[in-house]
Every structure is written in structure tokens, then in C-alpha cells.
mmCIF file of C-alpha atoms in Angstrom:
data_model
loop_
_atom_site.group_PDB
_atom_site.id
_atom_site.type_symbol
_atom_site.label_atom_id
_atom_site.label_comp_id
_atom_site.label_asym_id
_atom_site.label_seq_id
_atom_site.Cartn_x
_atom_site.Cartn_y
_atom_site.Cartn_z
ATOM 1 C CA MET A 1229 -16.211 -12.550 18.773
ATOM 2 C CA SER A 1230 -12.132 -13.387 19.825
ATOM 3 C CA MET A 1231 -9.560 -10.791 19.108
ATOM 4 C CA GLN A 1232 -8.076 -12.912 16.703
ATOM 5 C CA ALA A 1233 -11.670 -13.210 14.838
ATOM 6 C CA LYS A 1234 -12.277 -9.163 15.611
ATOM 7 C CA GLY A 1235 -8.422 -8.358 14.178
ATOM 8 C CA LEU A 1236 -8.924 -10.958 10.845
ATOM 9 C CA LEU A 1237 -12.603 -9.082 10.506
ATOM 10 C CA ILE A 1238 -11.149 -5.474 10.751
ATOM 11 C CA THR A 1239 -7.311 -6.358 8.862
ATOM 12 C CA MET A 1240 -10.150 -7.753 5.945
ATOM 13 C CA MET A 1241 -12.189 -4.916 5.892
ATOM 14 C CA GLY A 1242 -8.994 -2.269 5.579
ATOM 15 C CA ALA A 1243 -7.182 -4.875 3.041
ATOM 16 C CA LEU A 1244 -10.804 -5.189 0.991
ATOM 17 C CA LEU A 1245 -11.156 -1.226 0.927
ATOM 18 C CA VAL A 1246 -7.979 -0.359 -0.945
ATOM 19 C CA VAL A 1247 -9.040 -3.060 -3.669
ATOM 20 C CA PRO A 1248 -10.706 0.047 -5.635
ATOM 21 C CA ASP A 1249 -8.418 2.509 -5.576
ATOM 22 C CA SER A 1250 -5.998 2.157 -8.568
ATOM 23 C CA LEU A 1251 -9.970 1.791 -10.330
ATOM 24 C CA PHE A 1252 -10.350 5.398 -8.643
ATOM 25 C CA VAL A 1253 -7.820 6.819 -10.481
ATOM 26 C CA ARG A 1254 -8.641 5.370 -13.934
ATOM 27 C CA LEU A 1255 -12.109 6.526 -13.121
ATOM 28 C CA ILE A 1256 -11.781 10.195 -12.292
ATOM 29 C CA ASP A 1257 -10.963 12.280 -15.420
ATOM 30 C CA ALA A 1258 -7.987 14.686 -14.349
ATOM 31 C CA ASP A 1259 -4.676 14.799 -13.986
ATOM 32 C CA PRO A 1260 -2.984 12.368 -11.750
ATOM 33 C CA LEU A 1261 -1.749 14.986 -9.338
ATOM 34 C CA VAL A 1262 -4.801 16.663 -8.989
ATOM 35 C CA ILE A 1263 -6.100 12.578 -8.210
ATOM 36 C CA ALA A 1264 -3.087 12.241 -5.969
ATOM 37 C CA PHE A 1265 -3.253 15.911 -3.958
ATOM 38 C CA TRP A 1266 -7.246 15.068 -3.352
ATOM 39 C CA ARG A 1267 -6.990 11.885 -2.533
ATOM 40 C CA ALA A 1268 -4.146 12.937 0.292
ATOM 41 C CA VAL A 1269 -6.705 16.268 1.047
ATOM 42 C CA THR A 1270 -9.674 13.714 1.667
ATOM 43 C CA SER A 1271 -8.372 11.046 3.735
ATOM 44 C CA GLY A 1272 -6.062 12.964 5.808
ATOM 45 C CA THR A 1273 -8.714 15.110 7.382
ATOM 46 C CA ALA A 1274 -10.914 12.528 7.948
ATOM 47 C CA VAL A 1275 -8.131 10.165 9.594
ATOM 48 C CA LEU A 1276 -6.771 13.308 11.401
ATOM 49 C CA VAL A 1277 -10.298 14.132 12.632
ATOM 50 C CA GLY A 1278 -10.441 10.242 13.853
ATOM 51 C CA VAL A 1279 -7.432 10.586 15.698
ATOM 52 C CA LEU A 1280 -7.795 13.494 17.360
ATOM 53 C CA VAL A 1281 -10.753 11.968 18.902
ATOM 54 C CA TRP A 1282 -9.994 8.422 20.025
ATOM 55 C CA MET A 1283 -6.385 9.026 20.702
ATOM 56 C CA GLY A 1284 -6.082 13.243 21.452
ATOM 57 C CA PRO A 1285 -3.160 15.279 20.162
ATOM 58 C CA ARG A 1286 -0.804 14.155 22.779
ATOM 59 C CA ALA A 1287 -0.367 11.038 20.346
ATOM 60 C CA VAL A 1288 0.437 13.161 17.237
ATOM 61 C CA SER A 1289 2.861 15.062 18.743
ATOM 62 C CA ALA A 1290 4.553 11.483 20.253
ATOM 63 C CA SER A 1291 4.460 10.219 16.781
ATOM 64 C CA LEU A 1292 6.617 13.364 15.523
ATOM 65 C CA ARG A 1293 9.000 13.082 18.380
ATOM 66 C CA THR A 1294 10.648 9.767 16.931
ATOM 67 C CA GLY A 1295 13.411 11.169 15.187
ATOM 68 C CA TRP A 1296 14.623 10.577 11.954
ATOM 69 C CA HIS A 1297 12.844 7.084 11.990
ATOM 70 C CA GLY A 1298 10.191 8.425 12.458
ATOM 71 C CA ALA A 1299 10.764 11.073 9.646
ATOM 72 C CA LEU A 1300 11.551 8.965 6.756
ATOM 73 C CA TYR A 1301 8.370 7.032 7.439
ATOM 74 C CA ILE A 1302 6.314 9.948 7.512
ATOM 75 C CA VAL A 1303 8.176 11.334 4.438
ATOM 76 C CA VAL A 1304 8.233 7.414 2.535
ATOM 77 C CA LEU A 1305 4.182 7.633 3.558
ATOM 78 C CA ALA A 1306 3.796 11.347 2.185
ATOM 79 C CA ALA A 1307 5.563 10.402 -1.118
ATOM 80 C CA SER A 1308 3.809 6.909 -1.668
ATOM 81 C CA GLY A 1309 0.368 8.263 -2.623
ATOM 82 C CA VAL A 1310 1.857 10.485 -5.093
ATOM 83 C CA LEU A 1311 3.793 7.263 -6.624
ATOM 84 C CA PHE A 1312 1.243 4.872 -6.535
ATOM 85 C CA VAL A 1313 -1.865 7.430 -8.328
ATOM 86 C CA MET A 1314 1.781 7.729 -10.965
ATOM 87 C CA ALA A 1315 2.333 4.092 -11.182
ATOM 88 C CA VAL A 1316 -1.146 3.681 -11.895
ATOM 89 C CA SER A 1317 -1.162 6.681 -14.372
ATOM 90 C CA LEU A 1318 1.391 5.442 -16.499
ATOM 91 C CA THR A 1319 1.418 1.626 -16.351
ATOM 92 C CA SER A 1320 -1.351 -1.011 -15.701
ATOM 93 C CA VAL A 1321 -3.026 -1.711 -12.314
ATOM 94 C CA ALA A 1322 -1.718 -5.839 -12.271
ATOM 95 C CA ASN A 1323 1.710 -4.423 -12.748
ATOM 96 C CA VAL A 1324 1.658 -2.128 -9.965
ATOM 97 C CA VAL A 1325 -0.354 -4.231 -7.102
ATOM 98 C CA ILE A 1326 2.138 -7.497 -8.476
ATOM 99 C CA ILE A 1327 5.078 -5.490 -7.963
ATOM 100 C CA ILE A 1328 3.673 -3.503 -4.210
ATOM 101 C CA ALA A 1329 2.922 -6.916 -3.161
ATOM 102 C CA THR A 1330 6.661 -7.946 -2.769
ATOM 103 C CA MET A 1331 7.637 -5.448 -0.396
ATOM 104 C CA PRO A 1332 7.706 -8.569 2.400
ATOM 105 C CA VAL A 1333 10.316 -9.740 0.323
ATOM 106 C CA PHE A 1334 12.710 -6.103 0.577
ATOM 107 C CA ALA A 1335 11.201 -5.746 3.836
ATOM 108 C CA ALA A 1336 13.371 -8.702 4.571
ATOM 109 C CA ILE A 1337 16.119 -7.699 2.845
ATOM 110 C CA PHE A 1338 16.448 -4.228 4.575
ATOM 111 C CA SER A 1339 16.382 -5.758 8.160
ATOM 112 C CA ARG A 1340 19.371 -8.354 7.926
ATOM 113 C CA ILE A 1341 21.206 -5.302 6.425
ATOM 114 C CA PHE A 1342 20.327 -2.597 9.134
ATOM 115 C CA LEU A 1343 18.640 -4.612 12.016
ATOM 116 C CA GLY A 1344 21.040 -7.792 11.651
ATOM 117 C CA GLU A 1345 17.815 -10.099 11.869
ATOM 118 C CA PRO A 1346 18.135 -13.259 9.571
ATOM 119 C CA ILE A 1347 16.804 -14.158 6.106
ATOM 120 C CA SER A 1348 15.668 -17.747 7.131
ATOM 121 C CA ARG A 1349 15.742 -20.465 4.296
ATOM 122 C CA ARG A 1350 11.900 -20.318 3.665
ATOM 123 C CA MET A 1351 12.289 -16.220 2.901
ATOM 124 C CA VAL A 1352 15.314 -17.061 0.713
ATOM 125 C CA LEU A 1353 12.555 -19.597 -1.248
ATOM 126 C CA THR A 1354 10.412 -16.970 -1.231
ATOM 127 C CA MET A 1355 12.377 -14.363 -3.231
ATOM 128 C CA LEU A 1356 13.448 -16.722 -5.633
ATOM 129 C CA PHE A 1357 10.380 -17.448 -6.587
ATOM 130 C CA VAL A 1358 9.528 -13.842 -6.280
ATOM 131 C CA ILE A 1359 12.055 -12.288 -8.564
ATOM 132 C CA VAL A 1360 11.191 -14.965 -11.232
ATOM 133 C CA GLY A 1361 7.938 -13.824 -11.344
ATOM 134 C CA LEU A 1362 8.755 -10.084 -11.055
ATOM 135 C CA ALA A 1363 10.748 -11.231 -14.250
ATOM 136 C CA ILE A 1364 7.629 -12.429 -15.974
ATOM 137 C CA VAL A 1365 5.894 -9.093 -15.482
ATOM 138 C CA ALA A 1366 8.902 -6.872 -16.664
ATOM 139 C CA TYR A 1367 8.960 -9.149 -19.902
ATOM 140 C CA GLY A 1368 4.953 -8.754 -20.329
ATOM 141 C CA THR A 1369 5.227 -5.241 -19.876
ATOM 142 C CA GLY A 1370 6.370 -4.621 -23.464
ATOM 143 C CA GLU A 1371 3.580 -6.513 -24.974
ATOM 144 C CA ASN A 1372 0.911 -4.825 -23.283
ATOM 145 C CA ALA A 1373 -0.149 -1.316 -24.024
ATOM 146 C CA THR A 1374 -1.701 -0.232 -21.068
ATOM 147 C CA ALA A 1375 1.620 -1.247 -19.323
ATOM 148 C CA SER A 1376 5.193 0.289 -18.802
ATOM 149 C CA ARG A 1377 8.293 0.067 -17.438
ATOM 150 C CA SER A 1378 8.607 3.687 -16.321
ATOM 151 C CA GLY A 1379 5.719 3.283 -14.424
ATOM 152 C CA ASP A 1380 6.674 -0.106 -13.142
ATOM 153 C CA ALA A 1381 9.502 1.527 -11.865
ATOM 154 C CA LEU A 1382 7.649 4.268 -10.260
ATOM 155 C CA ALA A 1383 5.720 1.182 -8.253
ATOM 156 C CA LEU A 1384 9.241 -0.719 -7.282
ATOM 157 C CA LEU A 1385 10.687 2.606 -6.257
ATOM 158 C CA LEU A 1386 7.609 3.067 -3.998
ATOM 159 C CA THR A 1387 7.815 -0.538 -3.057
ATOM 160 C CA VAL A 1388 11.363 -0.616 -1.864
ATOM 161 C CA SER A 1389 11.278 2.727 -0.277
ATOM 162 C CA PHE A 1390 8.322 2.116 1.914
ATOM 163 C CA ALA A 1391 10.223 -1.402 2.807
ATOM 164 C CA ALA A 1392 12.225 0.628 3.964
ATOM 165 C CA ALA A 1393 10.424 3.026 6.098
ATOM 166 C CA LEU A 1394 9.089 0.614 7.536
ATOM 167 C CA THR A 1395 12.072 -1.400 8.847
ATOM 168 C CA ALA A 1396 13.432 2.065 10.087
ATOM 169 C CA VAL A 1397 9.984 2.960 12.348
ATOM 170 C CA ARG A 1398 10.588 -0.764 13.707
ATOM 171 C CA ARG A 1399 13.201 1.059 15.996
ATOM 172 C CA VAL A 1400 10.042 3.350 17.378
ATOM 173 C CA ARG A 1401 7.473 0.223 17.707
ATOM 174 C CA ASP A 1402 7.011 1.548 21.709
ATOM 175 C CA VAL A 1403 5.053 4.524 19.686
ATOM 176 C CA SER A 1404 2.232 4.389 17.486
ATOM 177 C CA MET A 1405 2.383 5.453 14.275
ATOM 178 C CA VAL A 1406 -0.935 5.886 13.484
ATOM 179 C CA PRO A 1407 -1.143 9.681 13.975
ATOM 180 C CA ALA A 1408 1.824 10.077 11.629
ATOM 181 C CA VAL A 1409 -0.975 8.686 8.964
ATOM 182 C CA PRO A 1410 -3.129 12.110 8.430
ATOM 183 C CA VAL A 1411 -0.133 13.981 8.846
ATOM 184 C CA ALA A 1412 2.120 12.371 6.402
ATOM 185 C CA PHE A 1413 -1.045 12.647 3.633
ATOM 186 C CA LEU A 1414 -1.727 16.228 4.600
ATOM 187 C CA ALA A 1415 1.586 17.071 4.174
ATOM 188 C CA SER A 1416 1.407 15.807 0.545
ATOM 189 C CA ALA A 1417 -1.400 17.924 0.107
ATOM 190 C CA VAL A 1418 0.187 20.812 1.058
ATOM 191 C CA ILE A 1419 3.490 20.049 -0.870
ATOM 192 C CA LEU A 1420 1.384 19.645 -4.393
ATOM 193 C CA TRP A 1421 -0.993 22.426 -3.889
ATOM 194 C CA PRO A 1422 0.981 25.332 -6.005
ATOM 195 C CA MET A 1423 1.609 22.174 -8.157
ATOM 196 C CA VAL A 1424 -1.696 21.581 -9.217
ATOM 197 C CA GLU A 1425 -5.506 23.179 -9.799
ATOM 198 C CA PRO A 1426 -7.123 21.341 -7.375
ATOM 199 C CA MET A 1427 -10.747 22.691 -8.705
ATOM 200 C CA SER A 1428 -10.046 20.969 -12.383
ATOM 201 C CA ILE A 1429 -12.357 18.759 -11.094
ATOM 202 C CA ALA A 1430 -15.082 18.094 -13.178
ATOM 203 C CA GLN A 1431 -18.224 18.919 -11.355
ATOM 204 C CA ASP A 1432 -20.003 15.210 -12.095
ATOM 205 C CA GLN A 1433 -17.132 13.434 -10.566
ATOM 206 C CA VAL A 1434 -17.068 15.058 -6.677
ATOM 207 C CA TRP A 1435 -18.745 11.931 -5.846
ATOM 208 C CA LEU A 1436 -16.371 9.868 -6.853
ATOM 209 C CA VAL A 1437 -13.714 11.685 -5.305
ATOM 210 C CA LEU A 1438 -15.048 11.661 -1.984
ATOM 211 C CA LEU A 1439 -15.587 8.479 -2.581
ATOM 212 C CA HIS A 1440 -12.002 7.907 -3.120
ATOM 213 C CA GLY A 1441 -11.324 9.404 0.238
ATOM 214 C CA ALA A 1442 -13.706 7.693 1.862
ATOM 215 C CA PHE A 1443 -12.517 4.375 0.713
ATOM 216 C CA ILE A 1444 -8.661 5.161 1.752
ATOM 217 C CA THR A 1445 -9.979 6.449 4.959
ATOM 218 C CA GLY A 1446 -11.826 3.070 5.980
ATOM 219 C CA SER A 1447 -8.708 0.806 4.500
ATOM 220 C CA SER A 1448 -5.942 3.520 6.632
ATOM 221 C CA ILE A 1449 -8.343 2.676 9.962
ATOM 222 C CA GLY A 1450 -8.673 -1.147 9.361
ATOM 223 C CA LEU A 1451 -5.152 -1.819 7.855
ATOM 224 C CA ALA A 1452 -4.278 0.796 11.078
ATOM 225 C CA LEU A 1453 -6.132 -1.931 14.062
ATOM 226 C CA GLY A 1454 -6.977 -4.963 12.797
ATOM 227 C CA PRO A 1455 -2.663 -6.147 13.074
ATOM 228 C CA ARG A 1456 -3.272 -5.453 16.503
ATOM 229 C CA TYR A 1457 -5.042 -8.643 17.432
ATOM 230 C CA ILE A 1458 -3.419 -11.365 14.410
ATOM 231 C CA THR A 1459 -0.218 -12.182 13.360
ATOM 232 C CA SER A 1460 2.039 -10.393 10.774
ATOM 233 C CA ALA A 1461 1.682 -13.925 8.881
ATOM 234 C CA GLU A 1462 -2.307 -13.120 8.622
ATOM 235 C CA VAL A 1463 -2.165 -9.656 7.865
ATOM 236 C CA ALA A 1464 0.293 -10.505 4.842
ATOM 237 C CA LEU A 1465 -2.000 -13.478 3.529
ATOM 238 C CA LEU A 1466 -4.915 -10.535 3.589
ATOM 239 C CA ILE A 1467 -3.585 -7.966 2.259
ATOM 240 C CA LEU A 1468 -2.923 -9.741 -0.754
ATOM 241 C CA LEU A 1469 -6.391 -9.645 -1.353
ATOM 242 C CA GLU A 1470 -5.628 -6.714 -3.252
ATOM 243 C CA THR A 1471 -2.829 -7.940 -5.747
ATOM 244 C CA VAL A 1472 -5.869 -10.392 -6.562
ATOM 245 C CA LEU A 1473 -8.798 -8.266 -6.815
ATOM 246 C CA ALA A 1474 -7.372 -4.866 -7.849
ATOM 247 C CA PRO A 1475 -6.308 -6.451 -11.760
ATOM 248 C CA LEU A 1476 -9.368 -8.751 -11.982
ATOM 249 C CA LEU A 1477 -11.950 -5.185 -10.433
ATOM 250 C CA ALA A 1478 -10.455 -2.775 -13.072
ATOM 251 C CA TRP A 1479 -10.876 -5.702 -15.568
ATOM 252 C CA ALA A 1480 -14.475 -6.043 -15.217
ATOM 253 C CA VAL A 1481 -15.200 -2.123 -14.734
ATOM 254 C CA VAL A 1482 -13.066 -0.621 -17.233
ATOM 255 C CA GLY A 1483 -11.970 -3.669 -19.815
ATOM 256 C CA GLU A 1484 -7.939 -3.556 -18.359
ATOM 257 C CA ASP A 1485 -6.679 -6.767 -19.521
ATOM 258 C CA PRO A 1486 -3.620 -7.498 -17.521
ATOM 259 C CA GLY A 1487 -2.300 -9.413 -20.117
ATOM 260 C CA ARG A 1488 -0.976 -13.219 -19.580
ATOM 261 C CA TRP A 1489 2.508 -12.818 -18.548
ATOM 262 C CA ALA A 1490 1.042 -10.289 -15.801
ATOM 263 C CA LEU A 1491 -1.167 -12.993 -14.726
ATOM 264 C CA ALA A 1492 1.571 -15.850 -15.461
ATOM 265 C CA GLY A 1493 3.883 -13.624 -13.240
ATOM 266 C CA GLY A 1494 1.392 -12.104 -10.761
ATOM 267 C CA ALA A 1495 0.270 -15.844 -9.689
ATOM 268 C CA ILE A 1496 3.651 -16.783 -8.623
ATOM 269 C CA VAL A 1497 4.417 -13.953 -6.537
ATOM 270 C CA VAL A 1498 1.521 -14.270 -5.026
ATOM 271 C CA GLY A 1499 1.784 -18.272 -4.420
ATOM 272 C CA ALA A 1500 5.081 -17.993 -3.688
ATOM 273 C CA LEU A 1501 3.892 -14.904 -0.483
ATOM 274 C CA GLY A 1502 0.682 -16.924 0.372
ATOM 275 C CA VAL A 1503 2.532 -20.124 0.901
ATOM 276 C CA SER A 1504 5.489 -18.375 2.376
ATOM 277 C CA ASN A 1505 2.832 -16.754 5.005
ATOM 278 C CA ALA A 1506 1.027 -19.813 5.601
ATOM 279 C CA VAL A 1507 3.579 -22.164 6.211
ATOM 280 C CA ALA A 1508 4.663 -19.393 8.981
ATOM 281 C CA LEU A 1509 1.150 -18.974 10.297
ATOM 282 C CA LEU A 1510 1.058 -23.054 10.459
ATOM 283 C CA ARG A 1511 4.497 -22.794 12.662
ATOM 284 C CA ARG A 1512 3.555 -20.154 14.822
ATOM 285 C CA ARG A 1513 -0.039 -22.201 15.714
#
């Protein structure tokens, strides 16, 4: 197997394993903060064990010595799990994943502001279509019983803050930030602990909690290792799988209709990002 094929396979695995994330939030009957706590504990512990075995404790300490850039990444990553669970609990799965899919657009804007990188004509056109798609999704929120403005706002906050963190961490690209992932997850769990009742999970749903953590662990590993072997455009195309499949999975399993406006706006967002990344990939080749 070539390195590119290996990268595509591993990244696709990571993208597919993150698809049920929002569905688990729907299926686990508990307070959203309790779900976020156990999501962080299970996946953070598993990923930490893997990092210590394959990379060693020095890799963890190296990621913690990356200054404010690395600190911002860890803080945002710690908050992202909580913001995601809260957003899914307040609005529709479709709205959340569509908004999160626009992260490359915000990353491009931050890269222009803070790193001085130019924004290509391709990305400008992509931004215009994405704005139209988001406007349609926002309009449809008021007509969808499962959607809400507050949930959409949390998803947007998650997207913008994570795009900023990814831009900041590019300043320390010579250091692997993979070991920072379990640090962020476990730090999030420690902060949430005094605010939740961890044992309030029903006994017959413990297996769902463990399975949720296993999926997040596999996704974290796949999305950390796969992109080392393929281009960023290929990674972006594969990550769009969640945007397409997560609402369909929620629709099929729990009957959550994304609504016609979310489908229309999502089609524009996914289409614009997909075409943009495909063009970038073809130009690179």
C-alpha cells in the first residue's frame, strides 16, 4: 500500500468514526455536561495511554512547552467537546455539523489577519457560497422544532474559536500537538467534575458511554495520523463525510428531520467546500 493510500484509509476511518458523535449525544439520556464529562474521560484516557506507549512522556512535555500558541490550542480543544455536546443538545445535528464544516473559511481569514497569508480567489468564492448557505440554514432554524438560535450560536463559537486555535498552533508546527489532545480532554473532565454528577448515567446506558468514548478515541487517532501522508485538500474532502452522514444517521436512527432549509443550505456549504478542495487538489497534482 502506498503512503497516499494509507493516509486516505486512515483519515477516512477517522472521519467515519466521528460521524456517530452527535447521535450518541441524542441516545444517551443524561445532562449534556455529564455526557461531555464522560466523553472527555473515556477518550482522553485511551488516547493518553496510546501516546505514552508509542510516543513517550517526552512528547507530552514537548507539546506543553509550546508557549501561548500551544496553550490556546489546548484550552480551545478542552472547551470544544463541551461546546459540541451543548450545541447538539440545543439545536439540530444538521445545523451543528454544517456550521462546523465552515471552519476552513474562518481559518483562512485568521491566517490572513495573523500570518499575513493571502486569500486566493478560489477561497473568496468559497466564502461567498458558504455565507449564502449559512444564511439559509439560519433562516430555517426558526421553522425547525429541533433547531434553536442558541445552539447555532454555540456551534459557531466552537467553529470560530477552533479555527483561531488551529491558526495559532501553526506557529509551532515543528512540534507534534497530538500528545496535547488527551491533555486537553482530561483537563476538560477535571474542570467539569465539580459541576456534574458523573454517576447519574443509567446503568443500562453505560455501554453507550463506553462506545461513545471508543468512537472518539478511534477518530482522534485516525485524524491525527492520516493527514501526515496526504494533502490538506484531501483531508478536508474526507472530513466533509461527517457533514453529509451525521444528519442522515440521526434522521435514520432517531427520526430527526433536518428540515428543507438545512438540507438546502447544507448542500450549498458542502458543495462549495467540496468543489474548492477538489480544485485545490487537482492544481497541486
